[in-house]
Coordinates of C-alpha atoms and ligand atoms in Angstrom, one line a residue:
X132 CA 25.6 29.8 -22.7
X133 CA 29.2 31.6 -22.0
X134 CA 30.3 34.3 -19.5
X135 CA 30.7 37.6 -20.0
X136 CA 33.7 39.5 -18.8
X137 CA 34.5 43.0 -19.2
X138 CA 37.6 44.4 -17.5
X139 CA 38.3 48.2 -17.9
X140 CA 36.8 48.5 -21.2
X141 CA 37.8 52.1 -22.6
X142 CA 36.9 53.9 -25.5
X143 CA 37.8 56.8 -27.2
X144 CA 36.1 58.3 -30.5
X145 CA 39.4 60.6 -31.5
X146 CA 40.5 62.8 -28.4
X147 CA 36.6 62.2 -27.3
X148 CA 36.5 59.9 -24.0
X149 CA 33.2 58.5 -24.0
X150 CA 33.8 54.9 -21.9
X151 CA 35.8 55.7 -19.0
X152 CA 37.0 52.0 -17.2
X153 CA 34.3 49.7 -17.3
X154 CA 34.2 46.4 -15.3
X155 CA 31.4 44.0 -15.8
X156 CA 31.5 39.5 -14.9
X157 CA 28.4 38.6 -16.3
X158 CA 27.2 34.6 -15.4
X159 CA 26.4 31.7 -17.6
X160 CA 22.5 32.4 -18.4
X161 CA 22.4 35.5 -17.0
X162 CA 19.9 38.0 -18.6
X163 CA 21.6 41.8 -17.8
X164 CA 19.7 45.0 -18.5
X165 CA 22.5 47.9 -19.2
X166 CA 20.5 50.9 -18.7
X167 CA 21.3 54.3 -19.0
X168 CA 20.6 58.1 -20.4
X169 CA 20.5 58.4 -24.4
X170 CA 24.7 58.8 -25.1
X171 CA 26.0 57.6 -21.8
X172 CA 27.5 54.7 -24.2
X173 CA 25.6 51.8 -23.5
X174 CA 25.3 50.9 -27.5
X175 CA 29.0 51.7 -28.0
X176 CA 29.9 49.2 -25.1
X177 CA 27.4 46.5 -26.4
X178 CA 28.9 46.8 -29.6
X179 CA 32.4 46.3 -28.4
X180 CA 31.2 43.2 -26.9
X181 CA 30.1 42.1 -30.3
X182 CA 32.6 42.8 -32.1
X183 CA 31.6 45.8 -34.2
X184 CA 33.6 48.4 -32.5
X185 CA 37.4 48.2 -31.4
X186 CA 37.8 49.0 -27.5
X187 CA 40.7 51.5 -26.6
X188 CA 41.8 49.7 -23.6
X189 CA 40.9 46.9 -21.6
X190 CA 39.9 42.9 -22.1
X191 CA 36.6 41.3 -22.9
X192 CA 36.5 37.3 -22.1
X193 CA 33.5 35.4 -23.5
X194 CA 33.3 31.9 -22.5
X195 CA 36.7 32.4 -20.8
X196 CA 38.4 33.3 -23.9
X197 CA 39.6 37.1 -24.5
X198 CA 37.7 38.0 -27.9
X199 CA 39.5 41.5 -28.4
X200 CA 41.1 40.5 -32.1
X201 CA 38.2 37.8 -33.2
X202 CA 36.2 38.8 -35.2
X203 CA 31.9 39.3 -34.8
X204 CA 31.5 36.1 -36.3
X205 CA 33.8 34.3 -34.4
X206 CA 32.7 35.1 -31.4
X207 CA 29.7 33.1 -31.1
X208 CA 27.2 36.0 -30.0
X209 CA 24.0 37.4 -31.9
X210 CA 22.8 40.9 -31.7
X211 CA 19.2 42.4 -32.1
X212 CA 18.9 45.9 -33.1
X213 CA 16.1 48.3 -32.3
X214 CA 16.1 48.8 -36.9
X215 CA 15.0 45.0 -37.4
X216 CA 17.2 45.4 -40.3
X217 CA 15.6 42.6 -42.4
X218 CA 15.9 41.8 -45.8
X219 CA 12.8 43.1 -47.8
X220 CA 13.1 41.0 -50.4
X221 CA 13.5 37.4 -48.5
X222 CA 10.6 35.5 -46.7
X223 CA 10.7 35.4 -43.1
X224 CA 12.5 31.7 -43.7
X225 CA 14.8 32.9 -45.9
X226 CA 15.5 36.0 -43.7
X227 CA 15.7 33.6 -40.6
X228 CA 18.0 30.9 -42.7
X229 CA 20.2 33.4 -44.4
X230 CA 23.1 33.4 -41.6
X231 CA 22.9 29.4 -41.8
X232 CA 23.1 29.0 -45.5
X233 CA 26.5 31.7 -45.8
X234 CA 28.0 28.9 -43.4
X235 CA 27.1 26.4 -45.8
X236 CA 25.1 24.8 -43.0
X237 CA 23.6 20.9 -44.4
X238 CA 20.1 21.7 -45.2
X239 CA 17.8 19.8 -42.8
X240 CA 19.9 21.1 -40.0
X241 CA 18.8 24.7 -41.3
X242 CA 15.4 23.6 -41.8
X243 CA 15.7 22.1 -38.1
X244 CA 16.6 25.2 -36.9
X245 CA 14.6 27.6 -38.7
X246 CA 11.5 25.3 -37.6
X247 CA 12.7 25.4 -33.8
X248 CA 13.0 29.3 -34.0
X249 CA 9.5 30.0 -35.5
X250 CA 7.9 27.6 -33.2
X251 CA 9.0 29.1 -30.0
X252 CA 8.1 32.7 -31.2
X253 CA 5.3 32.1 -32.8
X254 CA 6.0 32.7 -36.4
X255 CA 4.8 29.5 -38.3
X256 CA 2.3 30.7 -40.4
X257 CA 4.0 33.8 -41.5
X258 CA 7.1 31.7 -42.9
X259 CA 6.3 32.2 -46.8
X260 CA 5.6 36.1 -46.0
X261 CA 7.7 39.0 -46.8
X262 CA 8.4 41.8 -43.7
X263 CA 6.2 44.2 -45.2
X264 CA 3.4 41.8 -45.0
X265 CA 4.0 41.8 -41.1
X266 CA 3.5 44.0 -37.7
X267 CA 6.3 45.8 -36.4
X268 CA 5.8 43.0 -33.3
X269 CA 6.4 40.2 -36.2
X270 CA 8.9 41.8 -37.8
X271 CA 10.6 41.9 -34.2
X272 CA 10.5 38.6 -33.8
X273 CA 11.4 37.3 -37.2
X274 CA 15.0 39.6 -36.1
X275 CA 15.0 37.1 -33.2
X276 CA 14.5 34.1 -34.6
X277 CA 17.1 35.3 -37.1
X278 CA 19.8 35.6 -34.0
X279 CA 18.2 32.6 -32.3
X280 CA 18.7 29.7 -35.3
X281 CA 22.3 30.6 -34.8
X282 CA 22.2 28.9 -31.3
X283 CA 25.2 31.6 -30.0
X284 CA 26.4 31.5 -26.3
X285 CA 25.2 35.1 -25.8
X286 CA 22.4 37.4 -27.1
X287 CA 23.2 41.3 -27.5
X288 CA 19.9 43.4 -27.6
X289 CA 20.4 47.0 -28.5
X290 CA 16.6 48.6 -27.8
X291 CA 15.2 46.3 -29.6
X292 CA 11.7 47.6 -28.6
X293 CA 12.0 51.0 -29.1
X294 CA 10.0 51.2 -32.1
X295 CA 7.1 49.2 -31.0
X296 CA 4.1 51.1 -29.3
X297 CA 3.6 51.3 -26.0
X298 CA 1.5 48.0 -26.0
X299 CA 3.2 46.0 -28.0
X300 CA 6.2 47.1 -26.1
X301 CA 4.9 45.7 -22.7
X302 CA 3.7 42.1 -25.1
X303 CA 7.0 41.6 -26.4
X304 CA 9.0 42.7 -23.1
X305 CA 7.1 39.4 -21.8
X306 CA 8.0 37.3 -24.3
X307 CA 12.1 38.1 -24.5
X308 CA 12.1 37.1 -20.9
X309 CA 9.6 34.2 -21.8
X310 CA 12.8 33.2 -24.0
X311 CA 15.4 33.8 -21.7
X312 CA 13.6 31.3 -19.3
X313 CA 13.7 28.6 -22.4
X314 CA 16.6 29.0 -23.8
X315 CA 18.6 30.1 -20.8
X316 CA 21.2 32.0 -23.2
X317 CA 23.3 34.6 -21.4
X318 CA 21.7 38.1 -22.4
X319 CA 22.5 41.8 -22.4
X320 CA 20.1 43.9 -22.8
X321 CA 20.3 47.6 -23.6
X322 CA 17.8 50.1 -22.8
X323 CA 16.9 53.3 -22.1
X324 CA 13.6 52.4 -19.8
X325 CA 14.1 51.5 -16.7
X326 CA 10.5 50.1 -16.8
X327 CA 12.1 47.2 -19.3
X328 CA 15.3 47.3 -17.0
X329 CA 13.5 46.2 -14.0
X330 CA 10.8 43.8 -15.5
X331 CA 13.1 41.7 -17.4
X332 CA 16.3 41.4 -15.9
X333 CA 17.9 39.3 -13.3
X334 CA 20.7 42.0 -13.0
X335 CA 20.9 45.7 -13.7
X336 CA 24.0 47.9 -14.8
X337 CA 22.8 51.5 -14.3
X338 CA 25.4 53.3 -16.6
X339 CA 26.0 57.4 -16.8
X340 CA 28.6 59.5 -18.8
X341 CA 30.3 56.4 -19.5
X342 CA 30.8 54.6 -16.0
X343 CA 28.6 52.4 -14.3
X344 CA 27.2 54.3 -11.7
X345 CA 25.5 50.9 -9.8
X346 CA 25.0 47.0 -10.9
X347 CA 22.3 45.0 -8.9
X348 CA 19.4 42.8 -8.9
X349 CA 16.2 45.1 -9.8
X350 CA 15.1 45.0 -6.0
X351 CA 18.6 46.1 -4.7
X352 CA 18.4 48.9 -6.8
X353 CA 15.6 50.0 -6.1
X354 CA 15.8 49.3 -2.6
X355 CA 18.9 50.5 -1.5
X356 CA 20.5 53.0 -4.9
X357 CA 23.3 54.0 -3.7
X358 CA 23.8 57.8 -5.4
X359 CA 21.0 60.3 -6.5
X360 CA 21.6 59.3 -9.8
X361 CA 20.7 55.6 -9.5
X362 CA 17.5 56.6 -7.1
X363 CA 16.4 58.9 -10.0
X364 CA 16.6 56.6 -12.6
X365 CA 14.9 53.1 -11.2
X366 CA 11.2 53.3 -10.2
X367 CA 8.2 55.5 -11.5
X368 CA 7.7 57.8 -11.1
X369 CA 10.4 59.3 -10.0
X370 CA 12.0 59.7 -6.5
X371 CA 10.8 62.7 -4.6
X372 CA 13.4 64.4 -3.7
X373 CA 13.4 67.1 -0.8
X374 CA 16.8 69.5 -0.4
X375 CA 17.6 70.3 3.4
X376 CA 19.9 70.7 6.5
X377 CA 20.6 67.7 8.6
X378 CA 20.3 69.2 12.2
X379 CA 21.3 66.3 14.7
X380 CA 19.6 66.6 18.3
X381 CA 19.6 64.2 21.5
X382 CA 18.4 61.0 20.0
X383 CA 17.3 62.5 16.6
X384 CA 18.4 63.1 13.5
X385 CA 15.8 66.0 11.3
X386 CA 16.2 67.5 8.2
X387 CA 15.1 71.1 8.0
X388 CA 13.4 71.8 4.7
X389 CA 11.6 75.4 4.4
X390 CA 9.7 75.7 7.5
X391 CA 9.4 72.0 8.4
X392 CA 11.6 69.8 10.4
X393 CA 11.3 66.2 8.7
X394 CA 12.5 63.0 10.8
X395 CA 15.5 61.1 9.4
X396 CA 16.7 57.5 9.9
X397 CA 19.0 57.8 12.9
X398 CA 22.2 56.0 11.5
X399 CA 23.2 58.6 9.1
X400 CA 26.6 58.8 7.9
X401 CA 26.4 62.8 8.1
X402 CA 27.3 65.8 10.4
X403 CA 24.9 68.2 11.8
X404 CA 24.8 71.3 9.4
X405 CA 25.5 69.7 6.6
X406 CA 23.1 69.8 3.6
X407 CA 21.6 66.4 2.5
X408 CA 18.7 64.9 0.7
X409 CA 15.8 63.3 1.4
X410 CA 14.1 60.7 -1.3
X411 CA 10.9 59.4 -0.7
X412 CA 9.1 57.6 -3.4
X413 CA 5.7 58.0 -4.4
X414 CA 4.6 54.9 -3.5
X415 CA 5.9 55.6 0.4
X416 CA 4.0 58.9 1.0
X417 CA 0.4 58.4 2.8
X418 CA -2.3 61.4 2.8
X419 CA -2.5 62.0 6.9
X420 CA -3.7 64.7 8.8
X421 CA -1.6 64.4 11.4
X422 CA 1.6 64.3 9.0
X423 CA 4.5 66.8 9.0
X424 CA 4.8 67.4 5.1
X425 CA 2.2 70.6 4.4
X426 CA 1.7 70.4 0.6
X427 CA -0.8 72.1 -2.0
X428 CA -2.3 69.7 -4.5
X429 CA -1.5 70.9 -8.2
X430 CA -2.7 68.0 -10.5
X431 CA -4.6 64.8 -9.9
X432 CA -4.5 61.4 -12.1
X433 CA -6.6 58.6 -11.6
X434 CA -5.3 55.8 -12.7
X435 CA -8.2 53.2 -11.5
X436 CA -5.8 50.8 -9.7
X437 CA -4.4 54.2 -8.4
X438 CA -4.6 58.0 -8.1
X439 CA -1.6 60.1 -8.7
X440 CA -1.0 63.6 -7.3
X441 CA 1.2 66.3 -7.9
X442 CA 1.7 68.7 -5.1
X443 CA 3.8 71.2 -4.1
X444 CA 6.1 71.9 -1.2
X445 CA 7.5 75.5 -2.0
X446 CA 9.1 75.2 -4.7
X447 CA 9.6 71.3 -4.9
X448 CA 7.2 69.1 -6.9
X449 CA 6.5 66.4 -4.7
X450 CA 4.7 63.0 -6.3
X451 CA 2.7 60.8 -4.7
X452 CA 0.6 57.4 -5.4
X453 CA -2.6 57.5 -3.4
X454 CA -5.4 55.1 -3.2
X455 CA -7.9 55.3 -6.3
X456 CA -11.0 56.3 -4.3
X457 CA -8.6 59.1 -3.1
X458 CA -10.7 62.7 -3.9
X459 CA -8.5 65.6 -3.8
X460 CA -9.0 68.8 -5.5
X461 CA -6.3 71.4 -7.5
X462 CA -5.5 74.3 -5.0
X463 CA -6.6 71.6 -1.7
X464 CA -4.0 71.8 1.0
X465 CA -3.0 68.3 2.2
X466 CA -0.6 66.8 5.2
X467 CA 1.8 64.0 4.0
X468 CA 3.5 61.4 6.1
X469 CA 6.2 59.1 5.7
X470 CA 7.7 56.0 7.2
X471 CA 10.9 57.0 8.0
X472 CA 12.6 53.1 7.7
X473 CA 11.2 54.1 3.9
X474 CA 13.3 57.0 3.3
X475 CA 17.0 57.5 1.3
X476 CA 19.2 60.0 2.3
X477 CA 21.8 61.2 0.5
X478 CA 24.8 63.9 0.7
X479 CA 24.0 66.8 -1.5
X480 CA 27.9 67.4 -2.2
X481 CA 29.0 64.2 -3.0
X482 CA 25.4 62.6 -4.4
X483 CA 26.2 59.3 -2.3
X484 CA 23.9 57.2 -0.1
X485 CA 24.2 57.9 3.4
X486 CA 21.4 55.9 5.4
X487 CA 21.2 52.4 5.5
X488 CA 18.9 50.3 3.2
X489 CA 15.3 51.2 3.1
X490 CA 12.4 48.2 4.2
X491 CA 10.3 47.9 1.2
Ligands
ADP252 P1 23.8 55.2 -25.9 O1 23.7 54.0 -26.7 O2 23.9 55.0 -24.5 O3 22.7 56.2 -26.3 P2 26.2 55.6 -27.5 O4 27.1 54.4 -27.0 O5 25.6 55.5 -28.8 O6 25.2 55.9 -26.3 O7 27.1 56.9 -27.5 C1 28.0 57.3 -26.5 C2 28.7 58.5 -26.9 O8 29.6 58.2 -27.9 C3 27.8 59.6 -27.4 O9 28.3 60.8 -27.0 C4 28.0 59.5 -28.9 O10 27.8 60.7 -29.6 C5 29.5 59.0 -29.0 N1 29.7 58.2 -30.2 C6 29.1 57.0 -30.5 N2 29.6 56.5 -31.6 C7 30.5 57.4 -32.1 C8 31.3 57.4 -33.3 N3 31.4 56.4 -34.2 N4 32.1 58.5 -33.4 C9 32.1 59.5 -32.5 N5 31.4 59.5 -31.4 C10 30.6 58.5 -31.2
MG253 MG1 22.2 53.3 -28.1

């Protein structure tokens, strides 16, 4: 278990930019989820922690030591890929004991190792197999046990789930935390789904174009994002998102949108006039005849546990999570209500949080 410590990491792929100043302290046994849009450079950072690809400026400190001119293998990490990348032609043992036996490793401490690994995940009675004889969930884990007998001081994941089906997916996003909580080795973890982001990490980096837009605990983040960017990325289904003017009266705040006037938390870091946006999630919107939000319903999933509708305000899709006994019809016109200590505000210029934190 070792620290992570990135400080303004920049990279450059010829006169291409694509990592602009990244900071990052990563703690002993921490397991972080850098998330992000496909290209915003989460692999190229990863692989700059392992080794694999030079940074243009800036330190990175494992355990307290830079690592900028050691090499991968000197650094003491191990790195998953989403392409399990094994070797066809070697058993799962072999594959797992391969790194052990080019150190020249003594051979019951390989065996000790490899024995350890395919306990915890699983994979003792597929030893003597070859990957094509396995699932794509076994050949997973046969790439984890291969980074696991190496006992590092930090694991590097890059998707290493992406090519699993949906089910599988949600199995084996269990069982990498599962493995976290055992073997307690410090972790990042990149991914593209927030869904894995929130479920496994103790700390998110939401990244975009190359900077990290917001790092937090999944429950800050979704809580309290602190741009339009972050409150679009964490939780689904998505943010609603309603465009208006903030008009500021005796005791009230409102936003106008269309022909409603929609109440605002009162501590808003805005003038009157100016244009702002309102995010309710799904999950915060109530069917209620008495609310102020006048939508038509467009699509209806039932879920079982839940119901899902799509309405529309205008021109604005609005989402919303209702209870599963909930019967609402295509073309039905509904009334929606919010809590308004639920609600994130944001400036429309700027894309930056302007109320305080919502209650969950
Ligand atoms: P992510 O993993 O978040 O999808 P990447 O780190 O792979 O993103 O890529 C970030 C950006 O850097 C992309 O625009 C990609 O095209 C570019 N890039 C990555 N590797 C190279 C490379 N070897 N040469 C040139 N551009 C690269
Ligand atoms: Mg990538």
């Amino acid at each position: 278990m070792a620290t992570v410590a990135l400080d303004e990491i920049r990279k450059s792929f010829g006169t291409v930019d694509v990592i602009h100043g990244v900071s990052l302290d990563i703690k002993q046994g921490e397991f972080v989820a850098l998330v992000g849009p496909s290209g915003c450079g989460k692999s190229t950072l990863l692989r700059m922690i392992a080794g694999l690809e030079d940074p243009s400026a800036g330190t990175i400190n494992i355990g307290g030591n830079v690592v900028n001119d050691l090499l991968p293998k000197d650094r003491n990490i191990a790195m998953v890929f989403q392409s399990y990348a094994l070797y066809p032609h070697m058993t799962v043992r072999e594959n797992m004991s391969f790194a052990l036996e080019l150190e020249k490793r003594p051979q019951g401490e390989i065996d000790k190792a490899v024995s350890e690994a395919s306990g915890i995940l699983g994979l003792d009675d597929y030893l003597d197999r070859r990957p094509k004889a396995l699932s794509g969930g076994q050949r997973q884990r046969v790439a984890m046990g291969r980074a696991i007998v190496r006992n590092p001081e930090v694991f590097l994941f890059d998707e290493p789930l992406s090519n699993l089906d949906a089910k599988l997916r949600t199995v084996m996003r269990k069982e990498v935390k599962r493995l976290h909580q055992r073997l307690k080795t410090t972790s990042i973890y990149v991914t593209h789904d927030q869904t894995e982001a929130m479920t496994m990490a103790d700390r998110i980096v939401v990244m975009n174009a190359g900077r990290i837009e917001q790092a937090g605990t999944p429950l800050q983040l979704y809580n309290r994002p602190e741009n339009l960017f972050v409150a679009g990325f964490i939780g689904a289904p998505q943010m609603n998102m309603l465009h208006g003017r903030i008009s500021i009266g005796s005791g009230m705040a409102g936003l106008t949108h269309a022909d409603m006037v929609l109440e605002m938390p009162k501590d808003l870091a805005l003038q009157d006039g100016h244009e702002a946006i309102l995010g309710i999630r799904p999950e915060h919107l109530t069917i209620d005849p008495e609310g102020v939000l006048n939508a038509v319903v467009e699509v209806v999933e039932p879920m079982g546990i839940e119901t899902h509708l799509t309405c529309m305000i205008g021109d604005t899709e609005l989402r919303l999570i209702a209870a599963p006994e909930t019967e609402a019809l295509p073309g039905q016109h509904i009334r929606l209500s919010y809590n308004v200590s639920q609600v994130h505000v944001f400036d429309q210029t700027t894309g930056a949080r302007v109320s305080a934190r919502a209650e969950a």
